[in-house]
mmCIF file of C-alpha atoms in Angstrom:
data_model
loop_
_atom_site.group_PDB
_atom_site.id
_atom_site.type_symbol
_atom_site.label_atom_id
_atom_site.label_comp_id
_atom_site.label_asym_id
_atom_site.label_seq_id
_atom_site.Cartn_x
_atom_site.Cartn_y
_atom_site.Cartn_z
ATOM 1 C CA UNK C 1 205.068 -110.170 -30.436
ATOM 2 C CA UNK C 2 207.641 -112.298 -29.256
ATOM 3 C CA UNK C 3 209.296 -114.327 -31.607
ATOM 4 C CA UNK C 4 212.010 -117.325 -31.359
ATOM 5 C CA UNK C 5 213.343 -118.684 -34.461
ATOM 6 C CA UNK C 6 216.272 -121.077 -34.594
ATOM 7 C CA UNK C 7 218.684 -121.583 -37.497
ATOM 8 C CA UNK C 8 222.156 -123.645 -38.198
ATOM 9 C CA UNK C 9 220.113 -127.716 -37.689
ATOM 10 C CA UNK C 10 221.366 -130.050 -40.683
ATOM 11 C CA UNK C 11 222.728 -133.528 -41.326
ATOM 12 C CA UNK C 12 226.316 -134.309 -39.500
ATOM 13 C CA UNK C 13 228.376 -137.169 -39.576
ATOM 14 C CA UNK C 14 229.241 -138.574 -35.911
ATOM 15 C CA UNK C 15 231.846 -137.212 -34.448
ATOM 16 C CA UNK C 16 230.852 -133.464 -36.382
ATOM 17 C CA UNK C 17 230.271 -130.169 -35.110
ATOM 18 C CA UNK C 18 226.867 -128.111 -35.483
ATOM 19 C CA UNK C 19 226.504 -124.440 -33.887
ATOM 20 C CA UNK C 20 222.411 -123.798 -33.152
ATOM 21 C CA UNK C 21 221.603 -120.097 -33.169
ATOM 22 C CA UNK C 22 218.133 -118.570 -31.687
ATOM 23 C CA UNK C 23 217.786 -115.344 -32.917
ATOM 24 C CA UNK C 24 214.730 -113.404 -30.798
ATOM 25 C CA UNK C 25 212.526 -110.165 -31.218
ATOM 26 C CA UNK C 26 209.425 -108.642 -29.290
ATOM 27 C CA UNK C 27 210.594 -108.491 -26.087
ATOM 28 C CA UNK C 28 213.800 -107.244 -23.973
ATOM 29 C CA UNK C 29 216.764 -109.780 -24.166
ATOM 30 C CA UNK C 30 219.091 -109.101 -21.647
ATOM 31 C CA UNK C 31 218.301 -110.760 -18.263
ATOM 32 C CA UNK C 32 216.373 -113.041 -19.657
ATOM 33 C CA UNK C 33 217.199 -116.931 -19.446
ATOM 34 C CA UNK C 34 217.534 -119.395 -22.166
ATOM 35 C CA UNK C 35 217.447 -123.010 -23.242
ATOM 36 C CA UNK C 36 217.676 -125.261 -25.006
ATOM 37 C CA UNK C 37 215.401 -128.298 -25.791
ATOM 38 C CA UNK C 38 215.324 -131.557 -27.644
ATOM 39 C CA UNK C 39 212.418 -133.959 -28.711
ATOM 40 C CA UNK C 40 212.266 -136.832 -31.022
ATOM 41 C CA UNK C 41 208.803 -137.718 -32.564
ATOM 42 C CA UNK C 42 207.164 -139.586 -30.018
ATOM 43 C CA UNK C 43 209.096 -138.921 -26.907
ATOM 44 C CA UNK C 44 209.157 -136.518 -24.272
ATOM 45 C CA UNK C 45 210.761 -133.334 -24.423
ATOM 46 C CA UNK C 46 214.439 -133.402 -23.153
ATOM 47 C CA UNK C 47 216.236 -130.342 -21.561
ATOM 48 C CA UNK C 48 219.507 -130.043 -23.130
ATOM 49 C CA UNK C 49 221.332 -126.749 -22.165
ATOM 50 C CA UNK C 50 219.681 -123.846 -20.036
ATOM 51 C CA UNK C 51 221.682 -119.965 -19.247
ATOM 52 C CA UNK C 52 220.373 -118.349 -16.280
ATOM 53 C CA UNK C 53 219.755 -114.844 -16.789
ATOM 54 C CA UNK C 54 221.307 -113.024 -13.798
ATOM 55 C CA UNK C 55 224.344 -114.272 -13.925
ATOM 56 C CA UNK C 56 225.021 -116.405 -16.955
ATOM 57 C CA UNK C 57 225.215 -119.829 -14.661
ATOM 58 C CA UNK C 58 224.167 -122.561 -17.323
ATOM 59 C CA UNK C 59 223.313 -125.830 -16.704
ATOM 60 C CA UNK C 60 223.995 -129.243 -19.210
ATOM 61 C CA UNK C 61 222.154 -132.404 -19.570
ATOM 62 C CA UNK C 62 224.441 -135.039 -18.137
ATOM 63 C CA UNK C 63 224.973 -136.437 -21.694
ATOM 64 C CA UNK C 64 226.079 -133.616 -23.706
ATOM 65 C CA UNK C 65 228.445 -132.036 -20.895
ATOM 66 C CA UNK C 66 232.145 -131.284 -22.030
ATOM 67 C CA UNK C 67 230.606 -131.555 -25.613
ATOM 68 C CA UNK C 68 227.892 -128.915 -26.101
ATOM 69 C CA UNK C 69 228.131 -124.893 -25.208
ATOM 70 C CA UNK C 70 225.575 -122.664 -24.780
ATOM 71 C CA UNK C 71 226.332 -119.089 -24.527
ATOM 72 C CA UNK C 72 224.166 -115.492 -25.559
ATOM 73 C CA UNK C 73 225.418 -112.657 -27.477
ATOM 74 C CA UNK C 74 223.252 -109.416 -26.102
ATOM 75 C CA UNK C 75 224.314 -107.157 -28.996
ATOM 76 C CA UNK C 76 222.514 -109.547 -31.484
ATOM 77 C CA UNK C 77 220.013 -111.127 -29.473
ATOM 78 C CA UNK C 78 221.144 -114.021 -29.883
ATOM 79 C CA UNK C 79 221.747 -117.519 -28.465
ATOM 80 C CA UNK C 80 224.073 -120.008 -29.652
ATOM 81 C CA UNK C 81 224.221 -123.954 -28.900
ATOM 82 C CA UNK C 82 227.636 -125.319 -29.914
ATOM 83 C CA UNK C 83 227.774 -128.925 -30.331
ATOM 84 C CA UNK C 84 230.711 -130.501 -30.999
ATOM 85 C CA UNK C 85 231.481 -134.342 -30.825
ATOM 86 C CA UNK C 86 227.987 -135.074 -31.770
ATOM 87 C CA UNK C 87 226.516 -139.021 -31.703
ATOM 88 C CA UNK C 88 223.635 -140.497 -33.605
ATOM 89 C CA UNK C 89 221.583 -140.269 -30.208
ATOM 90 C CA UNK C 90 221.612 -136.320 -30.533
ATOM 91 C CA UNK C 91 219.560 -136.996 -33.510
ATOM 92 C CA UNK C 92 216.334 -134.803 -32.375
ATOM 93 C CA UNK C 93 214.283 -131.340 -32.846
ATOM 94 C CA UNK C 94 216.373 -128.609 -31.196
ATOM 95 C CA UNK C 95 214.195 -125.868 -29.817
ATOM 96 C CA UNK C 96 215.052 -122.653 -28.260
ATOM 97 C CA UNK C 97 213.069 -121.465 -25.185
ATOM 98 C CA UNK C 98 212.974 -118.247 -22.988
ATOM 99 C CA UNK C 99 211.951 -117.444 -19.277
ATOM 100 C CA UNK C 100 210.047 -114.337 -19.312
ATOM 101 C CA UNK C 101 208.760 -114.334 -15.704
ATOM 102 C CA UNK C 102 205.150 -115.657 -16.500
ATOM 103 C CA UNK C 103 205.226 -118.907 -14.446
ATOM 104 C CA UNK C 104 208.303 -120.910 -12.588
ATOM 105 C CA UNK C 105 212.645 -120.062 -13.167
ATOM 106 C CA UNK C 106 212.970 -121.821 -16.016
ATOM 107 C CA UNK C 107 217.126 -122.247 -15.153
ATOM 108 C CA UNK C 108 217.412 -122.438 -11.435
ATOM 109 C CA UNK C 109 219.164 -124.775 -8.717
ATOM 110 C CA UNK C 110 221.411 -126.406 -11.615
ATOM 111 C CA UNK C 111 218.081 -127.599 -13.327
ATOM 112 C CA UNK C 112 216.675 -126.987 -16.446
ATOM 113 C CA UNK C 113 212.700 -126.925 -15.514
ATOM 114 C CA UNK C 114 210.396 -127.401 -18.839
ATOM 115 C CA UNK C 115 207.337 -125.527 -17.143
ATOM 116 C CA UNK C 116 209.522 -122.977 -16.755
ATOM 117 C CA UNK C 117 209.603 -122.111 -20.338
ATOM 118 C CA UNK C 118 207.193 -118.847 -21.185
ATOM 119 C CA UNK C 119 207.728 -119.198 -25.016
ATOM 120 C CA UNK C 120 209.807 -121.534 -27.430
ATOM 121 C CA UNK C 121 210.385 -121.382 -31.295
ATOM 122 C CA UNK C 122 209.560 -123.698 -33.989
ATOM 123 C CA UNK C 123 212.564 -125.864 -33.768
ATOM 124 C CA UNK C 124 215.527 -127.054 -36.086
ATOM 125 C CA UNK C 125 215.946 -130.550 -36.858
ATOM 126 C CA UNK C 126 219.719 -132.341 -36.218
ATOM 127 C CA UNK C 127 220.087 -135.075 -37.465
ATOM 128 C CA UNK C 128 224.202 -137.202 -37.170
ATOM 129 C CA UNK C 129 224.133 -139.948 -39.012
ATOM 130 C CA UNK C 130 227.052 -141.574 -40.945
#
């Protein structure tokens, strides 16, 4: 069964540093690609980060660019988010997705495409407040 489940969310003062991790299971990790998602209660989901799978291009949301990193670790099936500078507007549920071929490239053409997401976990909240 596949399974998704992110870790390292919290409370961080502006200006702090959080590293997400999405640690997954039930299905072959390398070659796959990855994001990263955001929602608030009551908004639409926002792509934040996205690492294509055949050749580790990622792609950033205009407003976390130069401050958040996303990056895989094969060995440990694993995928990180580093966030680093983060403001009060980064305050969201972070949720971890992966491409597994079903429908559309979820990471393609510099684009992080939602319906492109096959699976996705059940999120960790962030929250920067002072």
């Amino acid at each position: 069964q596949v399974q998704l489940v992110e870790s390292g969310g919290g409370l961080v003062q502006p200006g702090g540093s959080l590293r997400l991790s999405c640690s997954a299971a039930g299905f072959t990790f390398d070659s796959k690609s990855y994001g990263w998602f955001r929602q608030v209660p009551g908004k639409e989901r926002v792509g934040v980060s996205c690492i294509r799978g055949s050749d580790d291009t990622t792609y950033y949301l205009d407003s976390v660019k130069g401050r958040f990193t996303i990056s895989r670790d094969n060995a440990k099936n694993t995928v990180y988010l580093q966030m680093s500078n983060l403001k009060p507007e980064d305050t969201a549920v972070y949720y971890c997705a992966v491409d597994l071929g079903r429908n559309q490239d979820m990471c393609v053409n510099g684009q992080f495409v939602l319906n492109g997401m096959d699976w996705w976990g059940r999120g960790t909240l962030v929250t920067v407040s002072a």
